[in-house]
Short mmCIF file of C-alpha atoms and ligand atoms in Angstrom, two decimals:
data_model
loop_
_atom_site.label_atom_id
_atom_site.label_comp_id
_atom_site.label_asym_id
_atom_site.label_seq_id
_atom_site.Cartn_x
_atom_site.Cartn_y
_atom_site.Cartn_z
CA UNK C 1 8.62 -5.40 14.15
CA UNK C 2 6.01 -6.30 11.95
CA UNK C 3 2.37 -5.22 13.28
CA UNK C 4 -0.96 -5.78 11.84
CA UNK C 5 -3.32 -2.45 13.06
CA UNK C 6 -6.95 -3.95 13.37
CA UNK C 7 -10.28 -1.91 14.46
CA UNK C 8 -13.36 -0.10 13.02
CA UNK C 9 -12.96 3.09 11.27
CA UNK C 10 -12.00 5.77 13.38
CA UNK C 11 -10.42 3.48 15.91
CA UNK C 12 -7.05 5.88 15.32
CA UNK C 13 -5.14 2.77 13.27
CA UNK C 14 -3.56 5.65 10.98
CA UNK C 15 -2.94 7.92 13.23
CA UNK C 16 -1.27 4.88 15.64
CA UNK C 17 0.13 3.65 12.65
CA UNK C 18 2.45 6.48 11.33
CA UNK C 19 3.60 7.08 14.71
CA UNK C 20 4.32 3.79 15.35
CA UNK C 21 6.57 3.57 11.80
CA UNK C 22 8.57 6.55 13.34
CA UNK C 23 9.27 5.26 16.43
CA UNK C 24 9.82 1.01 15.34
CA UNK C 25 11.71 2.71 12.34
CA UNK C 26 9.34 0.55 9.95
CA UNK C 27 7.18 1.16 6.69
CA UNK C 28 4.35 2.27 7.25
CA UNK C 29 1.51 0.40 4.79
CA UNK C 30 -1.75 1.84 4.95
CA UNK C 31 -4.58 0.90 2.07
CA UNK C 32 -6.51 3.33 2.20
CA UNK C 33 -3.95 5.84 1.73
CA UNK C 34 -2.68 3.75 -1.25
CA UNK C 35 -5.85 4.17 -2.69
CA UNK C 36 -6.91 7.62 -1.82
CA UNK C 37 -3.73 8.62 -3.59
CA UNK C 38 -4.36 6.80 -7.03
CA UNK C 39 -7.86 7.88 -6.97
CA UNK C 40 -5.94 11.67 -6.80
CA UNK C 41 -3.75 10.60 -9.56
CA UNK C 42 -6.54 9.11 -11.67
CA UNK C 43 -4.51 6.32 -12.27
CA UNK C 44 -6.33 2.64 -13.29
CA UNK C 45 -6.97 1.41 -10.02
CA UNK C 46 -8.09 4.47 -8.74
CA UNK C 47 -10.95 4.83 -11.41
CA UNK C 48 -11.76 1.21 -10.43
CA UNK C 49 -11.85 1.96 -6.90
CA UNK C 50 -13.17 5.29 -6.48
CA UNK C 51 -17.01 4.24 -6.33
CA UNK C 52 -16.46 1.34 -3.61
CA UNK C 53 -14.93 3.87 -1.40
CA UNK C 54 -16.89 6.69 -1.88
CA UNK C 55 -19.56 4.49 -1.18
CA UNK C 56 -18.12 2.93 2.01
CA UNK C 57 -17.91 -0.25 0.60
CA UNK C 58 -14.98 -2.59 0.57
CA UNK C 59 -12.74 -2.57 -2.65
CA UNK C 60 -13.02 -6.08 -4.35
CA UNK C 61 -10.39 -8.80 -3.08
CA UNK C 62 -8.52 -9.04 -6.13
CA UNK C 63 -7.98 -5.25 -6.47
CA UNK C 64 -6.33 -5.36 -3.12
CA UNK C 65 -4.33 -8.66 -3.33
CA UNK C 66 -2.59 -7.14 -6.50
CA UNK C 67 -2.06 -3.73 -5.29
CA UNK C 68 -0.67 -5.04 -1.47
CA UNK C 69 1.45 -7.74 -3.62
CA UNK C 70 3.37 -5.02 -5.30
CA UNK C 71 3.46 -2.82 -1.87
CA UNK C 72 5.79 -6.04 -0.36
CA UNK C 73 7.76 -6.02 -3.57
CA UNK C 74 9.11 -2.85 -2.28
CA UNK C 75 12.37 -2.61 -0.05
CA UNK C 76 11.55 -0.23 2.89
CA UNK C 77 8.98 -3.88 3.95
CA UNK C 78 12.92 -5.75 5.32
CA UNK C 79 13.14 -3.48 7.96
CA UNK C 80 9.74 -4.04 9.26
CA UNK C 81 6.24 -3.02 8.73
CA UNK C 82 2.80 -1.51 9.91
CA UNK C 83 0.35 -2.48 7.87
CA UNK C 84 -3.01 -0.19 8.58
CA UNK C 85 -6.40 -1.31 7.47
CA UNK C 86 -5.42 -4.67 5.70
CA UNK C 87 -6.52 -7.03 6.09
CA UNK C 88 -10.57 -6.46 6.61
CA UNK C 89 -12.21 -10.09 6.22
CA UNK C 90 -11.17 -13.52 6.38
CA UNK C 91 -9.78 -13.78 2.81
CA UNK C 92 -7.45 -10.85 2.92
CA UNK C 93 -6.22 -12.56 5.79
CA UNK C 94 -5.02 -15.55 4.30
CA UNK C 95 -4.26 -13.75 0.96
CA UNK C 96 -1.71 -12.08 3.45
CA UNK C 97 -0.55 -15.41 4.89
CA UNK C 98 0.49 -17.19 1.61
CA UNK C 99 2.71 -13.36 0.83
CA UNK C 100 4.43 -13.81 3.99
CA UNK C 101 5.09 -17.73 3.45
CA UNK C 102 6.16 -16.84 -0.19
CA UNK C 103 8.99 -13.99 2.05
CA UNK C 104 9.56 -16.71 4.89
CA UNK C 105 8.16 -13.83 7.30
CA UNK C 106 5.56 -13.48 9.74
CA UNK C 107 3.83 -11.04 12.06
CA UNK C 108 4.88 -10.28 15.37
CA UNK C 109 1.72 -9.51 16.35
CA UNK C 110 -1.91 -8.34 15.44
CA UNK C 111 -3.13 -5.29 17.61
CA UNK C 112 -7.21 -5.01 18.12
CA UNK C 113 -7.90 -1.29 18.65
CA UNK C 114 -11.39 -1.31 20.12
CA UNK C 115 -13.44 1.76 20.53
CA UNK C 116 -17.34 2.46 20.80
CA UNK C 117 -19.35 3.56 18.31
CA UNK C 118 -20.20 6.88 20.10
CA UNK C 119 -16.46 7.91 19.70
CA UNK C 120 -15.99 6.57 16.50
CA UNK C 121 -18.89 8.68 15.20
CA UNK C 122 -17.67 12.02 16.91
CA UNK C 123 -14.01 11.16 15.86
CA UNK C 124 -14.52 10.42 11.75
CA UNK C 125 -17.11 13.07 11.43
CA UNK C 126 -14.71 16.43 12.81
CA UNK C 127 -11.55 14.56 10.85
CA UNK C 128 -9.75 16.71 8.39
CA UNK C 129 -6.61 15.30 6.64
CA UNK C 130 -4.24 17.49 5.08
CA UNK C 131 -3.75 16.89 1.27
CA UNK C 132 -0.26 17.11 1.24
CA UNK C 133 1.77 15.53 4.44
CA UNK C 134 -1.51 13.12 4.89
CA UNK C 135 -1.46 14.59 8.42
CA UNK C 136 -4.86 13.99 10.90
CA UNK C 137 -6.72 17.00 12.38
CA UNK C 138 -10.03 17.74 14.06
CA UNK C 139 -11.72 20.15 13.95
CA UNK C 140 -12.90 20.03 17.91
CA UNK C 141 -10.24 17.75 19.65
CA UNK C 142 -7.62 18.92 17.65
CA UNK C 143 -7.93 21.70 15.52
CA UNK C 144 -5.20 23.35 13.37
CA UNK C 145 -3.63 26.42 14.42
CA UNK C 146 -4.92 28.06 11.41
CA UNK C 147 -8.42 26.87 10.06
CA UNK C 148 -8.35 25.25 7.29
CA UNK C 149 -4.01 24.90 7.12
CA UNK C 150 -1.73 22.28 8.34
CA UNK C 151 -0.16 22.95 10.99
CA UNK C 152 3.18 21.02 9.59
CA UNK C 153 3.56 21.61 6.14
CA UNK C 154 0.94 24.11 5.66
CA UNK C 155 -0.89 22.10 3.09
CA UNK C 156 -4.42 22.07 2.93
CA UNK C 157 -6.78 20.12 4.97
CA UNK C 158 -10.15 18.44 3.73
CA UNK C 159 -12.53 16.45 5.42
CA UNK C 160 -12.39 12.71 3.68
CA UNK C 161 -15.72 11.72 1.08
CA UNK C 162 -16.34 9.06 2.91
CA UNK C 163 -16.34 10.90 5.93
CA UNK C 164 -19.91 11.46 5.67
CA UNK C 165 -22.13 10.68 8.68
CA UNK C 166 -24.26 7.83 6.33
CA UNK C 167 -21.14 6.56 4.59
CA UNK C 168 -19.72 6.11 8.49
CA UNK C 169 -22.78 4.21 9.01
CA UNK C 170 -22.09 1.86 5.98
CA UNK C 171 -18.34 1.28 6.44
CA UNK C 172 -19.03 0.11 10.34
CA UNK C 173 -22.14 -2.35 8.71
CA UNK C 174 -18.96 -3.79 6.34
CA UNK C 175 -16.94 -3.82 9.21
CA UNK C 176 -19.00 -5.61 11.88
CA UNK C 177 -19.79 -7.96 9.30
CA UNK C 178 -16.65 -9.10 8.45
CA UNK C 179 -14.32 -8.50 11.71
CA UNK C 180 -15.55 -11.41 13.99
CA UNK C 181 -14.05 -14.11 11.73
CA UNK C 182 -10.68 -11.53 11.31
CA UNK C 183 -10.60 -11.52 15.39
CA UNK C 184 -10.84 -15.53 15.66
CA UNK C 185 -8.07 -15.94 12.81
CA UNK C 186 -5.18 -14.39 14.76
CA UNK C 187 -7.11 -15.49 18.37
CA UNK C 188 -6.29 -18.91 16.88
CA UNK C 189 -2.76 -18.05 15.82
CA UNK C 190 -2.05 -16.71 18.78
CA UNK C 191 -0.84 -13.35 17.51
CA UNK C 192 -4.17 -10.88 19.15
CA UNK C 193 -3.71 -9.01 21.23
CA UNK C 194 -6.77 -6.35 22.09
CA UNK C 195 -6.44 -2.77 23.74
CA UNK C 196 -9.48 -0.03 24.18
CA UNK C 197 -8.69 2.76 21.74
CA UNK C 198 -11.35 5.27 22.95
CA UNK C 199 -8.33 6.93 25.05
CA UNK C 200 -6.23 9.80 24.18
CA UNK C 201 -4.17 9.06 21.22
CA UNK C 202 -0.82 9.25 23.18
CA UNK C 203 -2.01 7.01 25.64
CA UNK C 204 -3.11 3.97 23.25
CA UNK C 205 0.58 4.35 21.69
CA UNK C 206 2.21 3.71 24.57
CA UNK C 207 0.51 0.52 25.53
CA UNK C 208 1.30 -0.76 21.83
CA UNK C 209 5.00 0.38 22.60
CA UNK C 210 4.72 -1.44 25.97
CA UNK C 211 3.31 -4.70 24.52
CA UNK C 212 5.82 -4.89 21.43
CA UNK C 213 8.56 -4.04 24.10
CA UNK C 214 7.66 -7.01 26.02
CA UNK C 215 7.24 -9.06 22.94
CA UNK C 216 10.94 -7.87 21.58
CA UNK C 217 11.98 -9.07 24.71
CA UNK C 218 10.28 -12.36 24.60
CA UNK C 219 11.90 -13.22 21.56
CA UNK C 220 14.87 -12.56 22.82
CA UNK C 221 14.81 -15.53 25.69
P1 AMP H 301 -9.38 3.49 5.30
O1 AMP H 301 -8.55 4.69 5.01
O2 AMP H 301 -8.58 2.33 5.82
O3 AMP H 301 -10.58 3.82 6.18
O4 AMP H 301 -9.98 3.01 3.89
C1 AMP H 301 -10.82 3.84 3.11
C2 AMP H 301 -11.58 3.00 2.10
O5 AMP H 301 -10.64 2.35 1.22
C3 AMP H 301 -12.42 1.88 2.68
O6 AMP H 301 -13.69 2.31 3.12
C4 AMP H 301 -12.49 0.92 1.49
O7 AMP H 301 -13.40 1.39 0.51
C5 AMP H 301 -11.10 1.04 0.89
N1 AMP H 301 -10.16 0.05 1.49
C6 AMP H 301 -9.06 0.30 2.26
N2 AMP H 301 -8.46 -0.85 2.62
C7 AMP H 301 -9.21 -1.85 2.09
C8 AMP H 301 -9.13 -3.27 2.12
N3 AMP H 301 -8.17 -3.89 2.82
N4 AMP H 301 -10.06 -3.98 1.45
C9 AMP H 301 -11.02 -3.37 0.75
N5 AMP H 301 -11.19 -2.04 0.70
C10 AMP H 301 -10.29 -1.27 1.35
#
């Protein structure tokens, strides 16, 4: 399958997305983490992008075109893909279009994960990531065994820079701004399809499962 995550920040798109790569047995592609990790390795890109994000602004277009551009160069994309937090306006969207017509591929379908501001707010502002499996904690809905520790690969966790409660502020501004025209685009081709996200993690999963079961299926006829 090949799914396109859409939603605020704090919606749960990377937490949906990595378990939905283990169970559809597809790549997970998520920008942010992309980025996160060469602003870590100090490569480049990530001393070009390390401002915009600490900031809670959007990285510049052609930044991300190049960088997602390579990502599909990459084999794990043939058996399917879920790409998390790309696009986020109207241009990334058809950027994204013209890589897919260059691979004669398309998306299956684009999933909207709503969720109120309230919980977005609670949910960004306890997260804590760990630094070394990228795994998703927090510290009141779902806190580590140990504080501080992964519970998987007992690497340490840290709460994300722009995890801030003003930088929150700023990346939903960017986001409202710019998702209205992302919503019509796939409206139009057909491909939306929304759910409320403000559920239990486990929950939201299982309706995407559900909705690219039926899809599958569809196909299929
Ligand atoms: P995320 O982990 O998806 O919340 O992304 C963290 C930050 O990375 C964002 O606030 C942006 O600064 C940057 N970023 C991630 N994906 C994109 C994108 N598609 N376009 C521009 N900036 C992005």
């Amino acid at each position: 399958m090949r799914i396109i995550l859409l939603g605020p920040p704090g919606a749960g798109k990377g937490t949906q997305a990595k378990r939905l790569a283990e169970k559809l047995d597809a790549a997970h592609i998520s920008t942010g983490d992309i980025l996160r990790r060469n602003v870590s390795d100090q490569t480049p890109l990530g001393k070009e992008t390390k401002d915009f994000m600490e900031r809670g602004l959007l990285v510049p277009d052609e930044l991300m075109s190049k960088m997602l551009l390579e990502r599909f160069t990459q084999n794990d994309i043939k058996k399917g893909f879920i790409l998390d937090g790309y696009p986020r306006n109207l241009a990334q969207a058809i950027t994204l279009e013209d890589i897919f017509k260059r691979k004669n591929i398309d998306i299956d379908m684009a999933v909207y994960l709503d969720s109120s501001e309230r919980v977005i707010i609670q949910r960004l502002s306890g997260r804590l990531v760990c630094g070394a499996c990228g795994a998703n904690f927090h510290a009141v809905n779902m806190p580590p065994k140990k504080k501080g520790i992964c519970d998987r690969c007992s690497g340490s966790l840290f709460q994300r820079t722009d995890d801030k409660e003003e930088t929150i502020i700023k990346r939903l501004e960017v986001y409202k701004k710019e998702v209205s025209s992302l919503i019509k685009y796939y409206q139009q081709k057909n491909k939306l399809y929304r759910l409320n996200a403000d559920g239990e993690a486990e929950a939201v999963l299982n309706e995407i499962i559900v909705l690219s079961n039926k899809l599958h299926d569809s196909l299929k006829v």
